[in-house]
GROMACS .gro file of C-alpha atoms in nm:
model
  335
    1MET     CA    1  -0.326   8.725  12.354
    2GLY     CA    2  -0.350   8.734  11.940
    3ASN     CA    3  -0.342   8.393  11.776
    4PRO     CA    4  -0.205   8.017  11.924
    5ARG     CA    5   0.083   8.062  11.701
    6GLN     CA    6   0.213   8.368  11.846
    7LYS     CA    7   0.191   8.226  12.210
    8ARG     CA    8   0.367   7.923  12.105
    9VAL     CA    9   0.696   8.103  12.073
   10ALA     CA   10   0.611   8.359  12.372
   11ILE     CA   11   0.606   8.052  12.529
   12ALA     CA   12   0.911   7.901  12.436
   13ILE     CA   13   1.176   8.191  12.452
   14VAL     CA   14   1.088   8.213  12.826
   15LEU     CA   15   1.179   7.851  12.851
   16SER     CA   16   1.453   7.838  12.711
   17THR     CA   17   1.559   8.156  12.918
   18LEU     CA   18   1.393   7.974  13.222
   19GLY     CA   19   1.717   7.658  13.101
   20ALA     CA   20   2.046   7.787  13.039
   21THR     CA   21   1.982   7.970  13.343
   22ALA     CA   22   1.914   7.762  13.520
   23PHE     CA   23   2.243   7.501  13.363
   24PHE     CA   24   2.439   7.766  13.457
   25VAL     CA   25   2.350   7.792  13.853
   26ALA     CA   26   2.400   7.467  13.844
   27GLN     CA   27   2.756   7.476  13.737
   28GLY     CA   28   2.840   7.749  13.924
   29SER     CA   29   2.690   7.605  14.246
   30THR     CA   30   2.832   7.233  14.178
   31ASN     CA   31   3.180   7.424  14.137
   32LEU     CA   32   3.171   7.641  14.460
   33LEU     CA   33   3.043   7.262  14.626
   34ALA     CA   34   3.371   7.058  14.502
   35ALA     CA   35   3.588   7.335  14.613
   36SER     CA   36   3.414   7.372  14.968
   37LEU     CA   37   3.401   6.961  14.983
   38LEU     CA   38   3.678   6.823  14.743
   39GLU     CA   39   3.939   7.032  14.857
   40LEU     CA   40   4.243   6.845  14.772
   41ASP     CA   41   4.570   6.806  14.969
   42ARG     CA   42   4.821   6.989  14.773
   43SER     CA   43   5.116   6.870  14.975
   44ALA     CA   44   5.087   6.509  14.943
   45ALA     CA   45   4.994   6.604  14.506
   46LEU     CA   46   5.316   6.760  14.468
   47THR     CA   47   5.570   6.445  14.664
   48GLY     CA   48   5.511   6.185  14.380
   49PRO     CA   49   5.611   6.228  14.084
   50VAL     CA   50   5.858   6.534  14.209
   51ALA     CA   51   6.028   6.379  14.457
   52ALA     CA   52   6.076   6.114  14.138
   53ARG     CA   53   6.288   6.425  14.010
   54GLY     CA   54   6.472   6.544  14.180
   55PRO     CA   55   6.518   6.866  14.368
   56SER     CA   56   6.315   7.159  14.220
   57THR     CA   57   6.576   7.388  14.118
   58THR     CA   58   6.400   7.725  13.961
   59PRO     CA   59   6.588   7.907  13.653
   60VAL     CA   60   6.773   8.202  13.719
   61ARG     CA   61   6.823   8.372  13.447
   62GLU     CA   62   7.234   8.470  13.387
   63ARG     CA   63   7.319   8.869  13.344
   64ARG     CA   64   7.501   8.956  13.029
   65ASP     CA   65   7.809   9.099  13.052
   66ASP     CA   66   7.768   9.475  12.852
   67THR     CA   67   8.088   9.550  12.809
   68GLN     CA   68   8.239   9.417  12.487
   69ILE     CA   69   7.954   9.678  12.344
   70LEU     CA   70   8.082   9.973  12.590
   71ARG     CA   71   8.408   9.930  12.448
   72ARG     CA   72   8.324   9.837  12.179
   73ASN     CA   73   8.068  10.161  12.097
   74ILE     CA   74   8.006  10.098  11.750
   75PHE     CA   75   7.725  10.422  11.751
   76ASP     CA   76   8.012  10.679  11.796
   77SER     CA   77   8.352  10.532  11.635
   78GLU     CA   78   8.594  10.919  11.689
   79GLN     CA   79   8.462  10.886  12.108
   80GLY     CA   80   8.551  10.520  12.129
   81PRO     CA   81   8.528  10.315  12.401
   82LEU     CA   82   8.307  10.405  12.711
   83ASP     CA   83   8.358  10.086  12.943
   84GLY     CA   84   8.595  10.345  13.154
   85VAL     CA   85   8.931  10.189  13.075
   86PRO     CA   86   9.185  10.429  12.895
   87VAL     CA   87   9.408  10.274  12.563
   88GLU     CA   88   9.622  10.277  12.452
   89GLU     CA   89   9.770  10.469  12.177
   90VAL     CA   90  10.010  10.332  11.994
   91ALA     CA   91  10.175  10.543  11.767
   92GLU     CA   92  10.295  10.511  11.410
   93THR     CA   93  10.649  10.576  11.381
   94THR     CA   94  10.711  10.603  11.019
   95GLU     CA   95  11.041  10.773  10.817
   96GLU     CA   96  10.969  11.105  10.910
   97ASP     CA   97  10.958  11.046  11.223
   98GLU     CA   98  11.298  10.906  11.217
   99LEU     CA   99  11.452  11.230  11.189
  100GLU     CA  100  11.567  11.420  11.358
  101PRO     CA  101  11.418  11.797  11.380
  102LEU     CA  102  11.610  12.036  11.202
  103ASP     CA  103  11.747  12.353  11.411
  104PRO     CA  104  11.682  12.688  11.189
  105ASN     CA  105  11.971  12.802  11.420
  106GLN     CA  106  12.164  12.521  11.317
  107PRO     CA  107  12.054  12.477  10.967
  108PRO     CA  108  12.252  12.160  10.812
  109PRO     CA  109  12.599  12.172  10.622
  110GLN     CA  110  12.604  12.255  10.249
  111CYS     CA  111  12.592  11.884  10.000
  112GLU     CA  112  12.877  11.780   9.881
  113GLY     CA  113  12.922  11.825   9.503
  114SER     CA  114  12.837  12.038   9.209
  115ILE     CA  115  12.471  12.036   9.256
  116ARG     CA  116  12.328  12.401   9.300
  117LEU     CA  117  11.978  12.517   9.338
  118VAL     CA  118  11.879  12.766   9.053
  119ALA     CA  119  11.488  12.794   9.171
  120ALA     CA  120  11.196  12.732   9.369
  121VAL     CA  121  10.888  12.818   9.371
  122VAL     CA  122  10.690  12.697   9.786
  123ASN     CA  123  10.360  12.675   9.869
  124PRO     CA  124  10.268  12.682  10.275
  125ARG     CA  125   9.904  12.526  10.264
  126ARG     CA  126  10.010  12.234   9.988
  127ASP     CA  127  10.367  12.076  10.044
  128ASP     CA  128  10.328  11.881   9.696
  129TRP     CA  129  10.300  12.150   9.511
  130SER     CA  130  10.581  12.266   9.655
  131PHE     CA  131  10.918  12.280   9.365
  132ALA     CA  132  11.252  12.301   9.292
  133ALA     CA  133  11.443  12.417   9.009
  134ILE     CA  134  11.827  12.159   9.148
  135VAL     CA  135  12.097  12.198   8.822
  136PRO     CA  136  12.256  11.804   8.979
  137ALA     CA  137  12.581  11.658   8.787
  138ALA     CA  138  12.471  11.620   8.520
  139GLY     CA  139  12.405  11.956   8.443
  140ARG     CA  140  12.055  12.032   8.336
  141ALA     CA  141  11.818  12.199   8.561
  142MET     CA  142  11.515  11.986   8.651
  143LEU     CA  143  11.219  12.028   8.907
  144TYR     CA  144  11.167  11.822   9.180
  145ARG     CA  145  10.979  11.798   9.460
  146ARG     CA  146  10.897  11.595   9.829
  147GLY     CA  147  11.028  11.313   9.793
  148GLN     CA  148  11.214  11.279   9.495
  149SER     CA  149  11.584  11.182   9.462
  150VAL     CA  150  11.868  11.386   9.296
  151ASP     CA  151  12.222  11.262   9.220
  152GLY     CA  152  12.122  11.002   9.536
  153ARG     CA  153  12.031  11.184   9.756
  154GLU     CA  154  11.637  11.221   9.898
  155VAL     CA  155  11.452  11.578   9.851
  156LEU     CA  156  11.318  11.687  10.217
  157ALA     CA  157  11.193  12.030  10.237
  158VAL     CA  158  11.172  12.235   9.994
  159LEU     CA  159  11.185  12.635  10.148
  160PRO     CA  160  11.161  12.962   9.984
  161ASN     CA  161  11.614  12.971   9.905
  162ARG     CA  162  11.768  12.674  10.075
  163VAL     CA  163  11.665  12.256   9.986
  164ILE     CA  164  11.708  12.057  10.246
  165LEU     CA  165  11.885  11.712  10.095
  166ARG     CA  166  11.958  11.333  10.233
  167PRO     CA  167  12.189  11.099  10.115
  168ALA     CA  168  12.163  10.755  10.127
  169SER     CA  169  12.361  10.694  10.417
  170GLY     CA  170  12.408  10.990  10.636
  171GLN     CA  171  12.294  11.350  10.772
  172PRO     CA  172  12.135  11.574  10.563
  173CYS     CA  173  12.273  11.854  10.415
  174GLN     CA  174  12.132  12.120  10.226
  175ILE     CA  175  12.169  12.341   9.900
  176THR     CA  176  12.107  12.703   9.881
  177MET     CA  177  12.021  13.008   9.625
  178PHE     CA  178  12.305  13.236   9.647
  179GLU     CA  179  12.537  13.058   9.802
  180PRO     CA  180  12.828  12.845   9.599
  181PRO     CA  181  12.854  12.470   9.660
  182ASP     CA  182  13.055  12.361   9.821
  183ASP     CA  183  13.341  12.121   9.659
  184GLY     CA  184  13.598  12.138   9.904
  185SER     CA  185  13.829  12.335   9.741
  186THR     CA  186  13.782  12.652   9.907
  187PRO     CA  187  13.768  12.621  10.300
  188ARG     CA  188  13.465  12.860  10.444
  189VAL     CA  189  13.653  13.158  10.611
  190ALA     CA  190  13.511  13.276  10.916
  191ARG     CA  191  13.295  13.620  10.881
  192PRO     CA  192  13.423  13.856  11.170
  193THR     CA  193  13.177  14.061  11.293
  194PRO     CA  194  13.241  14.399  11.168
  195ALA     CA  195  13.219  14.302  10.743
  196ARG     CA  196  12.838  14.259  10.778
  197PRO     CA  197  12.733  14.501  10.638
  198ARG     CA  198  12.995  14.497  10.376
  199VAL     CA  199  12.916  14.113  10.297
  200ALA     CA  200  12.525  14.204  10.280
  201ALA     CA  201  12.617  14.382  10.027
  202ALA     CA  202  12.823  14.230   9.854
  203ARG     CA  203  12.575  13.886   9.827
  204ARG     CA  204  12.285  14.186   9.735
  205ALA     CA  205  12.499  14.238   9.493
  206THR     CA  206  12.620  13.912   9.326
  207ARG     CA  207  12.283  13.804   9.385
  208SER     CA  208  12.193  14.121   9.129
  209ARG     CA  209  12.496  13.969   8.901
  210SER     CA  210  12.379  13.578   8.868
  211ASN     CA  211  11.901  13.740   8.785
  212ASP     CA  212  12.113  13.960   8.503
  213ASP     CA  213  12.330  13.666   8.420
  214ASP     CA  214  12.027  13.400   8.417
  215SER     CA  215  11.729  13.588   8.230
  216ILE     CA  216  11.635  13.611   7.868
  217SER     CA  217  11.684  13.967   7.750
  218GLN     CA  218  11.359  14.112   7.584
  219ASN     CA  219  11.517  14.044   7.267
  220GLU     CA  220  11.487  13.738   7.298
  221LEU     CA  221  11.200  13.725   7.400
  222GLU     CA  222  11.049  13.918   7.134
  223SER     CA  223  11.262  13.720   6.857
  224GLY     CA  224  11.177  13.384   7.012
  225ILE     CA  225  10.799  13.450   7.032
  226SER     CA  226  10.533  13.541   6.688
  227ARG     CA  227  10.191  13.624   6.741
  228ASN     CA  228  10.024  13.474   6.542
  229SER     CA  229   9.625  13.539   6.704
  230ASP     CA  230   9.529  13.584   7.079
  231THR     CA  231   9.492  13.194   7.130
  232ASN     CA  232   9.803  13.086   6.836
  233PHE     CA  233  10.199  13.157   6.843
  234THR     CA  234  10.538  12.996   6.755
  235ILE     CA  235  10.840  12.985   6.919
  236GLN     CA  236  11.114  12.945   6.856
  237ARG     CA  237  11.289  12.624   6.918
  238SER     CA  238  11.621  12.791   7.025
  239LEU     CA  239  11.480  13.017   7.311
  240VAL     CA  240  11.212  12.675   7.452
  241ASP     CA  241  11.563  12.542   7.504
  242GLN     CA  242  11.689  12.833   7.668
  243ILE     CA  243  11.325  12.845   7.908
  244LEU     CA  244  11.466  12.515   7.956
  245GLU     CA  245  11.794  12.584   8.085
  246ASN     CA  246  11.702  12.913   8.284
  247GLN     CA  247  11.383  12.763   8.504
  248ALA     CA  248  11.441  13.069   8.738
  249GLU     CA  249  11.302  13.309   8.420
  250LEU     CA  250  11.022  13.051   8.416
  251MET     CA  251  10.908  13.037   8.809
  252ARG     CA  252  10.955  13.424   8.794
  253THR     CA  253  10.739  13.526   8.571
  254ALA     CA  254  10.397  13.380   8.786
  255ARG     CA  255  10.348  13.299   9.146
  256ILE     CA  256  10.150  12.936   9.159
  257ILE     CA  257   9.852  12.823   9.342
  258PRO     CA  258   9.655  12.512   9.354
  259HIS     CA  259   9.331  12.571   9.270
  260GLU     CA  260   9.065  12.393   9.501
  261GLU     CA  261   8.695  12.305   9.375
  262ASN     CA  262   8.498  12.153   9.624
  263GLY     CA  263   8.767  12.034   9.836
  264ARG     CA  264   8.976  11.892   9.481
  265VAL     CA  265   9.241  12.014   9.331
  266VAL     CA  266   9.105  12.152   8.997
  267GLY     CA  267   9.424  12.351   8.824
  268VAL     CA  268   9.624  12.564   8.901
  269LYS     CA  269   9.572  12.993   8.883
  270MET     CA  270   9.860  13.184   8.823
  271TYR     CA  271   9.904  13.525   8.962
  272GLY     CA  272  10.124  13.883   8.877
  273ILE     CA  273  10.173  13.775   8.519
  274ARG     CA  274  10.282  14.095   8.389
  275ARG     CA  275  10.218  14.185   8.031
  276SER     CA  276  10.620  14.164   7.897
  277SER     CA  277  10.677  13.887   8.069
  278LEU     CA  278  10.756  13.518   7.897
  279LEU     CA  279  10.398  13.404   7.996
  280GLY     CA  280  10.246  13.734   7.927
  281ARG     CA  281  10.398  13.732   7.562
  282LEU     CA  282  10.250  13.378   7.546
  283GLY     CA  283   9.924  13.491   7.548
  284VAL     CA  284   9.858  13.389   7.960
  285GLN     CA  285   9.768  13.654   8.154
  286ASN     CA  286   9.668  13.738   8.565
  287GLY     CA  287   9.421  13.460   8.637
  288ASP     CA  288   9.410  13.256   8.440
  289MET     CA  289   9.364  12.896   8.536
  290LEU     CA  290   9.592  12.651   8.431
  291ARG     CA  291   9.394  12.301   8.403
  292THR     CA  292   9.565  12.080   8.123
  293ILE     CA  293   9.858  12.089   7.937
  294ASN     CA  294   9.920  11.880   7.625
  295GLY     CA  295   9.620  11.680   7.769
  296TYR     CA  296   9.862  11.653   8.119
  297ASP     CA  297   9.602  11.696   8.454
  298MET     CA  298   9.763  11.997   8.604
  299SER     CA  299   9.597  11.925   8.894
  300SER     CA  300   9.837  11.614   9.001
  301PRO     CA  301  10.197  11.739   9.138
  302ASP     CA  302  10.345  11.355   8.935
  303SER     CA  303  10.132  11.444   8.642
  304ALA     CA  304  10.247  11.821   8.576
  305LEU     CA  305  10.618  11.655   8.588
  306GLU     CA  306  10.561  11.462   8.309
  307ALA     CA  307  10.454  11.701   8.133
  308TYR     CA  308  10.716  11.986   8.189
  309ALA     CA  309  10.947  11.604   8.088
  310ARG     CA  310  10.807  11.675   7.811
  311LEU     CA  311  10.858  11.984   7.683
  312ARG     CA  312  11.218  11.959   7.549
  313ASN     CA  313  11.128  11.712   7.245
  314ALA     CA  314  10.695  11.939   7.173
  315ASP     CA  315  10.691  12.059   6.860
  316HIS     CA  316  10.316  12.136   6.928
  317LEU     CA  317  10.161  12.270   7.301
  318THR     CA  318   9.799  12.294   7.422
  319LEU     CA  319   9.733  12.490   7.739
  320SER     CA  320   9.339  12.472   7.861
  321VAL     CA  321   9.290  12.727   8.068
  322VAL     CA  322   8.950  12.909   8.239
  323ARG     CA  323   8.994  13.321   8.191
  324ARG     CA  324   8.691  13.497   8.359
  325GLY     CA  325   8.503  13.149   8.398
  326GLN     CA  326   8.528  13.074   8.027
  327PRO     CA  327   8.746  12.745   7.855
  328MET     CA  328   8.944  12.880   7.601
  329THR     CA  329   9.242  12.687   7.455
  330ILE     CA  330   9.585  12.840   7.380
  331ASP     CA  331   9.841  12.632   7.065
  332TYR     CA  332  10.167  12.734   7.070
  333ASN     CA  333  10.384  12.593   6.753
  334ILE     CA  334  10.742  12.511   6.804
  335GLN     CA  335  11.000  12.580   6.519
   0.00000   0.00000   0.00000
């Protein structure tokens, strides 16, 4: 059976196993016997300390109001509240909303005074890039756009052949491009119906004469502009003054459209330029994008107007343009 040492180890293992088994069996039997013979009166046990504390109350979980969460709807601000209650929209009243809508069939009356419209450039997509060349009572033509003031009148709208103005106090009035201003010296006479063709023909003739009188001749352009190179020109001061006084000629030479990249205006593109026109003789080509004039950014209407205002006293001009995707500069010396 082996040596005596191995026997003693085997006996010890068996005895320890039996002892542990007997312990757990005795503990379980004792618990079962106590549960069956020594059952406590639970009702009597609960009447002591609980009665002293008063009636037992079961805590009730308060239901939270979720209407605030639905009303705020922080995850979708565009849709608005989700509580089903309609939101009263309060319309913001602005100065433009207070203006009475203009009836195209009944245009405003002519503005009083000697103010007159020379030319207009209208951008239907961006009103802030619509300009009008207006000669106020001072007699010097300047560029104006919507929101600016001329002779105490605010520019409300720039249209292709007229400009709507509003005095400081009073109803809107208009100045037109091809009709004389209403100075009150001559009363207006109603036009008879049979004479409409003659009136239209007379108006076209008057318009043609006005354009001929205001335009700068080719001889004046040739004598006033000297081409030193493709990107360098010399301009006579007298021609610059004549151009600034006759802005209709400058506006007729090109069609200006703001150019956007990634939703931001980066310059203005010029189309419809002929070689014999004013801009064509100054080295500007059809499709050029004008970025700056003497450092003034052309992407902003205010900056463009400021650059235009400084042309009269400038001795040197530098145009930064982009031609066929390549940036370049054109220099002008004014003598």
